[in-house]
Tab-separated table of C-alpha atoms and ligand atoms in Angstrom:
chain	number	residue	atom	x	y	z
A	1099	UNK	CA	173.495	2.727	179.805
A	1100	UNK	CA	172.664	-0.896	180.673
A	1101	UNK	CA	172.628	0.874	183.920
A	1102	UNK	CA	170.709	4.058	183.832
A	1103	UNK	CA	167.658	1.744	182.231
A	1104	UNK	CA	167.340	-0.130	184.733
A	1105	UNK	CA	167.480	3.183	187.140
A	1106	UNK	CA	164.623	4.489	185.020
A	1107	UNK	CA	162.867	0.978	185.829
A	1108	UNK	CA	162.658	1.412	189.646
A	1109	UNK	CA	161.731	4.960	188.764
A	1110	UNK	CA	159.073	3.820	187.397
A	1111	UNK	CA	158.163	1.100	189.674
A	1112	UNK	CA	158.469	4.131	192.828
A	1113	UNK	CA	155.518	6.585	190.922
A	1114	UNK	CA	153.592	3.395	189.956
A	1115	UNK	CA	153.295	2.222	193.759
A	1116	UNK	CA	153.429	6.732	195.568
A	1117	UNK	CA	150.371	6.321	192.541
A	1118	UNK	CA	149.052	3.231	194.116
A	1119	UNK	CA	149.742	4.362	197.806
A	1120	UNK	CA	147.796	7.656	196.944
A	1121	UNK	CA	144.819	5.873	195.300
A	1122	UNK	CA	144.376	4.552	198.241
A	1123	UNK	CA	144.833	6.773	200.098
A	1124	UNK	CA	141.810	8.994	198.538
A	1125	UNK	CA	139.709	5.750	198.954
A	1126	UNK	CA	139.804	6.366	202.852
A	1127	UNK	CA	139.494	9.393	203.168
A	1128	UNK	CA	136.510	9.367	200.324
A	1129	UNK	CA	134.533	6.124	202.360
A	1130	UNK	CA	134.806	7.842	206.302
A	1131	UNK	CA	133.322	10.939	204.404
A	1132	UNK	CA	130.296	8.860	202.719
A	1133	UNK	CA	130.181	7.839	205.924
A	1134	UNK	CA	130.345	10.714	208.073
A	1135	UNK	CA	127.753	11.539	205.743
A	1136	UNK	CA	125.061	9.204	205.882
A	1137	UNK	CA	126.018	10.081	209.837
A	1138	UNK	CA	124.451	13.549	208.641
A	1139	UNK	CA	121.664	12.420	206.683
A	1140	UNK	CA	119.306	10.608	209.319
A	1141	UNK	CA	120.983	12.834	211.607
A	1142	UNK	CA	119.557	15.826	209.852
A	1143	UNK	CA	116.351	13.554	208.420
A	1144	UNK	CA	115.840	13.394	212.691
A	1145	UNK	CA	115.838	17.038	213.582
A	1146	UNK	CA	116.839	19.199	210.583
A	1147	UNK	CA	113.624	21.322	209.602
A	1148	UNK	CA	114.022	21.507	205.149
A	1149	UNK	CA	114.051	16.945	204.299
A	1150	UNK	CA	114.632	17.664	200.621
A	1151	UNK	CA	112.711	14.089	200.853
A	1152	UNK	CA	108.971	14.475	199.495
A	1153	UNK	CA	108.496	11.205	201.332
A	1154	UNK	CA	109.344	12.862	204.855
A	1155	UNK	CA	106.110	14.593	204.961
A	1156	UNK	CA	104.200	13.075	207.240
A	1157	UNK	CA	107.476	12.589	209.698
A	1158	UNK	CA	107.825	15.880	209.233
A	1159	UNK	CA	104.203	17.020	210.079
A	1160	UNK	CA	104.210	14.373	213.525
A	1161	UNK	CA	107.905	16.565	214.315
A	1162	UNK	CA	106.120	19.463	213.909
A	1163	UNK	CA	102.926	18.199	216.735
A	1164	UNK	CA	105.382	16.817	219.477
A	1165	UNK	CA	107.137	20.785	218.897
A	1166	UNK	CA	103.093	22.705	218.756
A	1167	UNK	CA	102.883	20.719	221.980
A	1168	UNK	CA	106.193	20.977	224.103
A	1169	UNK	CA	105.880	24.575	223.308
A	1170	UNK	CA	102.304	25.185	224.677
A	1171	UNK	CA	104.361	24.148	228.078
A	1172	UNK	CA	102.128	21.089	229.385
A	1173	UNK	CA	99.339	22.011	231.582
A	1174	UNK	CA	99.206	21.713	235.251
A	1175	UNK	CA	97.666	18.275	237.078
A	1176	UNK	CA	94.620	19.395	239.521
A	1177	UNK	CA	97.119	19.007	242.100
A	1178	UNK	CA	99.227	22.077	240.600
A	1179	UNK	CA	102.438	19.539	240.878
A	1180	UNK	CA	103.237	18.161	238.504
A	1181	UNK	CA	103.176	19.221	234.398
A	1182	UNK	CA	101.620	16.747	231.450
A	1183	UNK	CA	102.362	17.209	228.089
A	1184	UNK	CA	99.375	14.924	226.743
A	1185	UNK	CA	99.303	13.572	223.172
A	1186	UNK	CA	103.566	14.807	222.529
A	1187	UNK	CA	102.727	12.203	220.097
A	1188	UNK	CA	99.961	10.184	218.637
A	1189	UNK	CA	100.313	7.113	216.176
A	1190	UNK	CA	98.590	7.513	212.725
A	1191	UNK	CA	95.873	6.081	214.315
A	1192	UNK	CA	95.576	8.188	216.062
A	1193	UNK	CA	95.724	10.783	213.728
A	1194	UNK	CA	93.110	9.848	211.433
A	1195	UNK	CA	91.039	8.847	213.718
A	1196	UNK	CA	90.891	12.782	214.221
A	1197	UNK	CA	90.582	13.391	210.586
A	1198	UNK	CA	87.559	11.144	210.438
A	1199	UNK	CA	88.448	8.809	207.531
A	1200	UNK	CA	87.952	5.700	207.581
A	1201	UNK	CA	90.142	4.201	209.543
A	1202	UNK	CA	88.619	1.151	212.228
A	1203	UNK	CA	86.920	2.546	215.177
A	1204	UNK	CA	88.799	2.650	218.488
A	1205	UNK	CA	86.620	-0.088	220.251
A	1206	UNK	CA	89.741	-1.454	223.325
A	1207	UNK	CA	93.310	0.250	223.832
A	1208	UNK	CA	96.058	-0.842	226.655
A	1209	UNK	CA	97.619	1.739	229.097
A	1210	UNK	CA	100.074	1.197	230.909
A	1211	UNK	CA	102.024	4.231	232.756
A	1212	UNK	CA	106.694	4.486	233.166
A	1213	UNK	CA	109.395	5.987	234.110
A	1214	UNK	CA	111.901	6.441	230.961
A	1215	UNK	CA	114.173	3.564	232.915
A	1216	UNK	CA	111.544	0.771	232.375
A	1217	UNK	CA	110.243	2.156	228.767
A	1218	UNK	CA	112.445	-0.854	226.907
A	1219	UNK	CA	109.825	-3.083	228.414
A	1220	UNK	CA	107.220	-1.360	225.244
A	1221	UNK	CA	109.284	-3.204	222.686
A	1222	UNK	CA	107.089	-6.496	224.095
A	1223	UNK	CA	104.368	-5.231	224.286
A	1224	UNK	CA	103.818	-3.866	221.030
A	1225	UNK	CA	104.692	-7.016	220.017
A	1226	UNK	CA	102.280	-9.209	221.395
A	1227	UNK	CA	99.149	-6.631	221.924
A	1228	UNK	CA	99.596	-4.851	217.925
A	1229	UNK	CA	96.722	-2.534	218.322
A	1230	UNK	CA	95.863	0.755	220.143
A	1231	UNK	CA	98.040	2.130	222.727
A	1232	UNK	CA	98.829	5.269	225.506
A	1233	UNK	CA	101.809	5.426	227.449
A	1234	UNK	CA	102.027	7.737	229.775
A	1235	UNK	CA	106.004	8.508	230.730
A	1236	UNK	CA	107.164	9.913	233.682
A	1237	UNK	CA	110.313	12.231	233.894
A	1238	UNK	CA	111.952	14.315	235.567
A	1239	UNK	CA	115.979	15.976	236.258
A	1240	UNK	CA	118.250	15.480	233.601
A	1241	UNK	CA	115.913	12.194	231.946
A	1242	UNK	CA	113.223	15.169	230.581
A	1243	UNK	CA	115.476	15.684	227.788
A	1244	UNK	CA	116.052	12.125	227.186
A	1245	UNK	CA	112.289	11.058	227.646
A	1246	UNK	CA	111.988	14.098	225.088
A	1247	UNK	CA	114.717	12.577	222.299
A	1248	UNK	CA	114.378	8.668	223.009
A	1249	UNK	CA	109.644	9.172	222.729
A	1250	UNK	CA	110.789	11.198	219.423
A	1251	UNK	CA	113.057	8.327	217.970
A	1252	UNK	CA	111.343	5.811	218.999
A	1253	UNK	CA	108.096	6.532	216.875
A	1254	UNK	CA	110.569	8.097	213.740
A	1255	UNK	CA	112.156	3.959	213.732
A	1256	UNK	CA	109.719	2.160	214.901
A	1257	UNK	CA	106.998	1.394	212.592
A	1258	UNK	CA	104.980	-0.564	215.354
A	1259	UNK	CA	105.022	2.400	217.393
A	1260	UNK	CA	104.236	4.753	215.152
A	1261	UNK	CA	101.010	3.320	213.894
A	1262	UNK	CA	100.459	2.264	217.346
A	1263	UNK	CA	101.618	4.324	220.009
A	1264	UNK	CA	99.940	7.583	221.776
A	1265	UNK	CA	102.929	9.193	224.389
A	1266	UNK	CA	102.268	11.230	227.473
A	1267	UNK	CA	104.894	12.786	229.363
A	1268	UNK	CA	104.862	13.730	232.802
A	1269	UNK	CA	107.577	15.568	234.142
A	1270	UNK	CA	107.724	18.162	237.964
A	1271	UNK	CA	105.897	21.536	237.211
A	1272	UNK	CA	108.764	23.361	237.513
A	1273	UNK	CA	110.593	21.358	234.382
A	1274	UNK	CA	110.425	22.121	230.502
A	1275	UNK	CA	110.290	19.487	228.028
A	1276	UNK	CA	111.470	21.173	225.004
A	1277	UNK	CA	111.798	18.999	221.442
A	1278	UNK	CA	115.130	17.943	220.349
A	1279	UNK	CA	116.254	20.280	218.144
A	1280	UNK	CA	120.098	20.145	218.576
A	1281	UNK	CA	120.139	16.926	221.158
A	1282	UNK	CA	122.712	15.119	219.538
A	1283	UNK	CA	124.005	13.937	222.827
A	1284	UNK	CA	121.159	11.858	222.481
A	1285	UNK	CA	120.172	10.697	219.181
A	1286	UNK	CA	123.588	10.303	218.185
A	1287	UNK	CA	124.060	6.956	216.634
A	1288	UNK	CA	120.354	6.002	216.707
A	1289	UNK	CA	119.790	4.814	213.689
A	1290	UNK	CA	117.136	1.676	213.544
A	1291	UNK	CA	114.234	0.518	216.284
A	1292	UNK	CA	116.594	-1.658	217.767
A	1293	UNK	CA	119.443	0.711	218.496
A	1294	UNK	CA	116.583	2.644	220.339
A	1295	UNK	CA	115.862	0.214	221.907
A	1296	UNK	CA	118.871	-0.825	222.830
A	1297	UNK	CA	120.458	2.763	224.281
A	1298	UNK	CA	116.783	2.901	226.427
A	1299	UNK	CA	118.489	-0.579	228.043
A	1300	UNK	CA	121.276	0.510	228.476
A	1301	UNK	CA	120.520	3.768	229.469
A	1302	UNK	CA	118.373	0.890	232.988
A	1303	UNK	CA	121.938	-0.205	233.363
A	1304	UNK	CA	123.785	2.825	233.510
A	1305	UNK	CA	120.914	4.475	236.409
A	1306	UNK	CA	118.468	3.461	239.783
A	1307	UNK	CA	114.627	4.377	239.327
A	1308	UNK	CA	115.219	7.082	240.713
A	1309	UNK	CA	111.685	7.784	240.837
A	1310	UNK	CA	111.742	4.658	243.406
A	1311	UNK	CA	114.758	5.466	245.396
A	1312	UNK	CA	114.902	9.210	245.459
A	1313	UNK	CA	112.141	11.871	246.816
A	1314	UNK	CA	110.455	12.367	244.283
A	1315	UNK	CA	106.781	10.523	244.248
A	1316	UNK	CA	106.230	8.399	241.143
A	1317	UNK	CA	102.871	9.850	241.058
A	1318	UNK	CA	101.308	6.235	239.096
A	1319	UNK	CA	97.612	7.087	239.354
A	1320	UNK	CA	98.076	10.426	237.833
A	1321	UNK	CA	99.787	8.527	235.494
A	1322	UNK	CA	97.387	5.427	234.656
A	1323	UNK	CA	94.512	8.509	234.656
A	1324	UNK	CA	96.673	10.908	231.485
A	1325	UNK	CA	96.849	7.433	230.107
A	1326	UNK	CA	93.433	6.681	229.786
A	1327	UNK	CA	92.362	10.010	228.775
A	1328	UNK	CA	94.604	10.029	225.974
A	1329	UNK	CA	92.657	7.883	224.891
A	1330	UNK	CA	89.073	7.645	223.048
A	1331	UNK	CA	88.513	4.418	223.253
A	1332	UNK	CA	84.733	2.813	223.897
A	1333	UNK	CA	86.949	0.594	226.404
A	1334	UNK	CA	90.353	0.241	228.124
A	1335	UNK	CA	92.451	-2.165	229.574
A	1336	UNK	CA	95.378	-0.551	232.439
A	1337	UNK	CA	98.154	-2.590	232.897
A	1338	UNK	CA	101.537	-1.959	234.069
A	1339	UNK	CA	104.363	-1.599	231.777
A	1340	UNK	CA	106.102	-4.592	232.491
A	1341	UNK	CA	103.049	-6.735	231.931
A	1342	UNK	CA	101.569	-8.823	229.115
A	1343	UNK	CA	97.940	-9.772	228.049
A	1344	UNK	CA	97.543	-13.465	226.657
A	1345	UNK	CA	97.957	-12.755	221.825
A	1346	UNK	CA	95.224	-12.159	220.418
A	1347	UNK	CA	93.146	-10.119	223.302
A	1348	UNK	CA	92.479	-7.087	221.622
A	1349	UNK	CA	90.578	-9.109	218.826
A	1350	UNK	CA	89.074	-12.309	220.713
A	1351	UNK	CA	87.810	-8.940	223.647
A	1352	UNK	CA	86.044	-6.933	220.224
A	1353	UNK	CA	84.140	-10.447	218.998
A	1354	UNK	CA	83.338	-11.568	221.792
A	1355	UNK	CA	81.106	-7.593	222.375
A	1356	UNK	CA	80.092	-7.995	219.292
A	1357	UNK	CA	78.381	-11.478	220.020
A	1358	UNK	CA	76.824	-10.705	224.100
A	1359	UNK	CA	77.079	-6.461	224.339
A	1360	UNK	CA	78.235	-5.835	228.445
A	1361	UNK	CA	75.768	-4.402	230.302
A	1362	UNK	CA	76.719	-0.815	231.638
A	1363	UNK	CA	78.111	-2.001	234.935
A	1364	UNK	CA	79.999	-4.955	234.032
A	1365	UNK	CA	83.994	-4.822	233.568
A	1366	UNK	CA	86.249	-7.971	232.832
A	1367	UNK	CA	88.480	-9.627	235.011
A	1368	UNK	CA	91.955	-10.645	233.184
A	1369	UNK	CA	93.008	-13.126	235.824
A	1370	UNK	CA	96.901	-12.396	237.099
A	1371	UNK	CA	99.691	-13.987	236.985
A	1372	UNK	CA	103.970	-13.780	237.511
A	1373	UNK	CA	106.594	-15.494	236.013
A	1374	UNK	CA	110.176	-16.412	236.734
A	1375	UNK	CA	112.527	-14.347	235.318
A	1376	UNK	CA	114.242	-15.913	233.023
A	1377	UNK	CA	111.142	-18.037	231.489
A	1378	UNK	CA	109.432	-16.508	227.578
A	1379	UNK	CA	105.462	-15.235	228.803
A	1380	UNK	CA	103.422	-17.908	227.892
A	1381	UNK	CA	101.091	-16.927	224.986
A	1382	UNK	CA	97.953	-19.041	226.023
A	1383	UNK	CA	95.940	-20.122	228.966
A	1384	UNK	CA	97.107	-24.783	227.883
A	1385	UNK	CA	100.567	-22.727	228.297
A	1386	UNK	CA	100.104	-20.892	230.866
A	1387	UNK	CA	98.408	-24.009	232.336
A	1388	UNK	CA	102.256	-25.578	231.905
A	1389	UNK	CA	103.749	-22.669	233.426
A	1390	UNK	CA	101.675	-23.059	236.616
A	1391	UNK	CA	101.083	-26.891	237.626
A	1392	UNK	CA	105.157	-26.899	237.689
A	1393	UNK	CA	105.516	-23.811	240.245
A	1394	UNK	CA	107.395	-21.272	237.807
A	1395	UNK	CA	104.353	-19.333	236.789
A	1396	UNK	CA	102.153	-18.332	239.940
A	1397	UNK	CA	99.238	-15.401	240.875
A	1398	UNK	CA	100.502	-11.985	240.945
A	1399	UNK	CA	101.642	-11.142	244.662
A	1400	UNK	CA	101.195	-13.932	246.329
A	1401	UNK	CA	104.762	-13.735	248.026
A	1402	UNK	CA	103.751	-10.372	249.144
A	1403	UNK	CA	99.762	-10.123	249.333
A	1404	UNK	CA	98.432	-13.298	248.548
A	1405	UNK	CA	94.827	-11.553	249.361
A	1406	UNK	CA	94.819	-8.668	246.717
A	1407	UNK	CA	94.547	-11.535	243.889
A	1408	UNK	CA	93.014	-14.301	246.133
A	1409	UNK	CA	89.140	-13.232	244.713
A	1410	UNK	CA	90.166	-14.018	241.527
A	1411	UNK	CA	89.917	-17.751	242.420
A	1412	UNK	CA	93.353	-18.933	240.756
A	1413	UNK	CA	91.548	-22.594	241.641
A	1414	UNK	CA	88.778	-22.758	239.453
A	1415	UNK	CA	89.499	-20.450	236.662
A	1416	UNK	CA	93.205	-22.925	236.088
A	1417	UNK	CA	90.574	-25.199	235.788
A	1418	UNK	CA	87.414	-24.583	233.596
A	1419	UNK	CA	89.315	-26.066	231.235
A	1420	UNK	CA	85.907	-26.698	229.329
A	1421	UNK	CA	85.156	-23.657	227.406
A	1422	UNK	CA	89.041	-22.714	227.179
A	1423	UNK	CA	88.215	-24.027	223.614
A	1424	UNK	CA	85.978	-22.872	222.313
A	1425	UNK	CA	85.504	-18.223	221.720
A	1426	UNK	CA	86.461	-15.329	224.907
A	1427	UNK	CA	83.949	-15.838	226.983
A	1428	UNK	CA	83.069	-14.920	230.602
A	1429	UNK	CA	83.891	-17.884	232.671
A	1430	UNK	CA	82.594	-16.596	236.421
A	1431	UNK	CA	81.317	-13.570	237.387
A	1432	UNK	CA	81.652	-11.997	241.050
A	1433	UNK	CA	81.255	-9.250	243.891
A	1434	UNK	CA	83.904	-7.351	244.676
A	1435	UNK	CA	85.426	-7.889	248.228
A	1436	UNK	CA	88.213	-6.260	250.084
A	1437	UNK	CA	90.880	-6.103	249.257
A	1438	UNK	CA	91.054	-7.920	245.645
A	1439	UNK	CA	93.235	-5.241	242.933
A	1440	UNK	CA	92.118	-6.512	239.891
A	1441	UNK	CA	93.283	-6.088	236.009
A	1442	UNK	CA	90.600	-5.424	234.138
A	1443	UNK	CA	88.767	-4.272	231.225
A	1444	UNK	CA	86.687	-1.337	231.710
A	1445	UNK	CA	83.912	0.610	229.604
A	1446	UNK	CA	85.479	4.147	229.553
A	1447	UNK	CA	82.920	5.545	231.985
A	1448	UNK	CA	84.236	3.604	235.015
A	1449	UNK	CA	85.796	5.592	237.024
A	1450	UNK	CA	89.426	7.840	237.157
A	1451	UNK	CA	92.279	6.808	239.671
A	1452	UNK	CA	92.462	8.732	242.873
A	1453	UNK	CA	95.589	11.201	241.657
A	1454	UNK	CA	96.738	11.554	245.838
A	1455	UNK	CA	98.164	8.383	245.667
A	1456	UNK	CA	101.017	7.565	244.590
A	1457	UNK	CA	104.343	5.535	245.143
A	1458	UNK	CA	103.537	1.995	246.939
A	1459	UNK	CA	100.316	0.869	248.368
A	1460	UNK	CA	96.071	1.790	247.436
A	1461	UNK	CA	96.767	2.996	244.288
A	1462	UNK	CA	94.831	0.320	242.594
A	1463	UNK	CA	93.016	-1.500	245.058
A	1464	UNK	CA	91.306	2.191	246.048
A	1465	UNK	CA	89.525	2.013	242.439
A	1466	UNK	CA	88.738	-0.788	242.688
A	1467	UNK	CA	86.452	0.411	245.686
A	1468	UNK	CA	85.116	2.622	243.885
A	1469	UNK	CA	83.888	0.482	241.482
A	1470	UNK	CA	82.577	-1.453	243.871
A	1471	UNK	CA	80.018	1.278	245.098
A	1472	UNK	CA	79.780	2.915	242.161
A	1473	UNK	CA	77.497	-0.201	241.344
A	1474	UNK	CA	79.303	-3.238	238.975
A	1475	UNK	CA	80.571	-7.035	238.805
A	1476	UNK	CA	83.466	-8.006	238.413
A	1477	UNK	CA	82.874	-10.917	235.290
A	1478	UNK	CA	85.983	-13.220	234.899
A	1479	UNK	CA	87.251	-13.297	231.375
A	1480	UNK	CA	87.508	-17.678	230.498
A	1481	UNK	CA	90.559	-18.366	228.683
A	1482	UNK	CA	92.255	-14.077	228.626
A	1483	UNK	CA	95.321	-13.313	231.098
A	1484	UNK	CA	97.807	-11.301	232.165
A	1485	UNK	CA	101.450	-11.685	233.514
A	1486	UNK	CA	104.021	-10.072	235.082
A	1487	UNK	CA	107.052	-10.588	234.552
A	1488	UNK	CA	109.492	-11.896	237.036
A	1489	UNK	CA	108.046	-12.471	240.368
A	1490	UNK	CA	107.388	-10.119	243.145
A	1491	UNK	CA	110.161	-10.597	245.872
A	1492	UNK	CA	110.540	-9.448	249.277
A	1493	UNK	CA	113.242	-6.831	249.680
A	1494	UNK	CA	113.149	-5.880	246.587
A	1495	UNK	CA	111.928	-3.015	247.347
A	1496	UNK	CA	113.468	0.044	248.180
A	1497	UNK	CA	113.991	1.027	252.016
A	1498	UNK	CA	110.726	3.720	251.660
A	1499	UNK	CA	107.955	1.502	250.622
A	1500	UNK	CA	106.441	0.964	254.224
A	1501	UNK	CA	106.714	4.237	255.466
A	1502	UNK	CA	105.153	4.384	251.529
A	1503	UNK	CA	101.954	2.022	252.579
A	1504	UNK	CA	100.939	3.363	255.699
A	1505	UNK	CA	101.116	7.325	254.186
A	1506	UNK	CA	98.541	6.126	251.785
A	1507	UNK	CA	96.991	3.499	254.783
A	1508	UNK	CA	95.863	6.974	255.703
A	1509	UNK	CA	94.374	7.998	252.074
A	1510	UNK	CA	92.317	4.918	252.011
A	1511	UNK	CA	90.803	5.430	255.462
A	1512	UNK	CA	89.335	8.563	253.812
A	1513	UNK	CA	88.531	8.065	250.894
A	1514	UNK	CA	86.942	5.447	251.403
A	1515	UNK	CA	84.928	7.971	254.012
A	1516	UNK	CA	85.073	10.204	250.728
A	1517	UNK	CA	82.401	7.406	248.750
A	1518	UNK	CA	79.826	7.226	251.435
A	1519	UNK	CA	79.351	10.816	250.338
A	1520	UNK	CA	79.831	10.484	246.793
A	1521	UNK	CA	77.627	7.705	246.207
A	1522	UNK	CA	74.415	8.691	249.056
A	1523	UNK	CA	72.215	6.473	247.515
A	1524	UNK	CA	74.770	2.838	247.536
A	1525	UNK	CA	74.245	0.398	249.608
A	1526	UNK	CA	77.660	-0.927	248.924
A	1527	UNK	CA	80.768	0.144	251.195
A	1528	UNK	CA	84.698	-1.459	251.541
Z	361	LIG	C1	115.516	15.722	246.843
Z	361	LIG	O1	117.403	15.456	246.711
Z	361	LIG	C2	117.039	16.633	246.243
Z	361	LIG	C3	119.011	16.850	247.460
Z	361	LIG	O2	118.484	16.225	248.770
Z	361	LIG	C4	117.303	18.357	245.811
Z	361	LIG	O3	118.066	18.863	245.295
Z	361	LIG	C5	116.040	18.247	245.324
Z	361	LIG	O4	114.937	19.962	245.880
Z	361	LIG	C6	115.135	16.844	245.767
Z	361	LIG	N1	113.650	16.729	245.198
Z	361	LIG	C7	112.663	17.072	245.577
Z	361	LIG	C8	111.517	16.534	244.093
Z	361	LIG	O5	112.468	16.816	246.235
Z	362	LIG	C1	86.458	-20.974	243.690
Z	362	LIG	O1	85.972	-21.888	243.469
Z	362	LIG	C2	85.857	-22.389	243.710
Z	362	LIG	C3	84.591	-23.608	242.824
Z	362	LIG	O2	82.848	-22.327	242.578
Z	362	LIG	C4	84.309	-22.607	245.218
Z	362	LIG	O3	84.219	-24.077	245.098
Z	362	LIG	C5	85.381	-21.896	246.111
Z	362	LIG	O4	84.845	-21.449	247.102
Z	362	LIG	C6	86.301	-21.255	245.052
Z	362	LIG	N1	86.881	-19.788	246.126
Z	362	LIG	C7	87.018	-18.958	247.057
Z	362	LIG	C8	88.576	-18.759	247.472
Z	362	LIG	O5	86.222	-18.906	245.975
């Protein structure tokens, strides 16, 4: 009897242990199911048709807009070689303007262009600029799908991008972009803005910049024009995606033109610099000048084409401290000289870029030269600037650079000849 009592005691302990183990298992399976549900929820929130949540109707309308814009098949560029999806995604800023609601009026938009491999720069560019941007992306082959999915994810997860960035997509005319409906490959695991940017960085590290290394030409001037025509701002600043303007440029510029209405034939030059890769980008002119004096910052393209920026007159600009502390203003006004290719804020009416120029060489200078012939003058701003991330050095460029440059030199000669007939009454030439 004593024995059987002991036995039943063991039984009870065993059963209790079993129950605990079962509960544990049940709990674990519940947890993993719950996690899976969360993942699925994220995914269906992104791409499923019928979100239960009313709060997402706005996001659904963005999705519908994108679906529609893709279903149109875009438009060919004038050469017929490229397919352009304009306003694939509209920012809240642009959408509100279209509705004519009491949004801010659009005075100055930053326009830029990039391959999908360099799109990760957008994160810091948006942070620095904090105002409307118009971004033209070139993708081809497999990347068309990736670009479409990631652009959508960016505008879905990143509030600042949602608020400010209009996206345009350009691919080869034989290619189509489509809505990333069931594209789990590219979209699974994305759950917030940071995860989208880290996906972009992983992509950059994994793939070479085909547009430069491959046999597909990067249509930089077409992209610049697409970004420019994608905004209704009265003024545009066109820069490359791996550059950044000085902080507060947008409000300072608006204050300046309110105080000092610009002439119609005036553009505002931002002296261009490049900074050693590891360095943090300077925010203000005093910060920039400090780095300049110790050689951590230097004129843009100083090693490869010093003459291309020298007309900006860096020594005059750097040493002109007198008005740096005051409100933004014009420091001095210059006439264009060959081969100056300044970055500038200009009225939306400045001539477009010639889309025949692709890849390396003469793509911006041809436009600066046209500005000159068309009668524009170049006013250099007192304390605003742009900085390029990294020193441009000989040897980092792709093998075909010199060949492209030679090809574009011929285009440039023809371009200059054509300007003579386009501006018959102008006594300027370049
Ligand atoms: C690039 O080269 C590959 C392989 O030679 C070829 O299949 C492809 O059609 C080329 N693309 C273009 C746009 O010429
Ligand atoms: C730059 O400006 C200074 C001061 O006005 C002038 O003396 C100098 O000649 C200018 N340099 C160039 C390259 O224009």
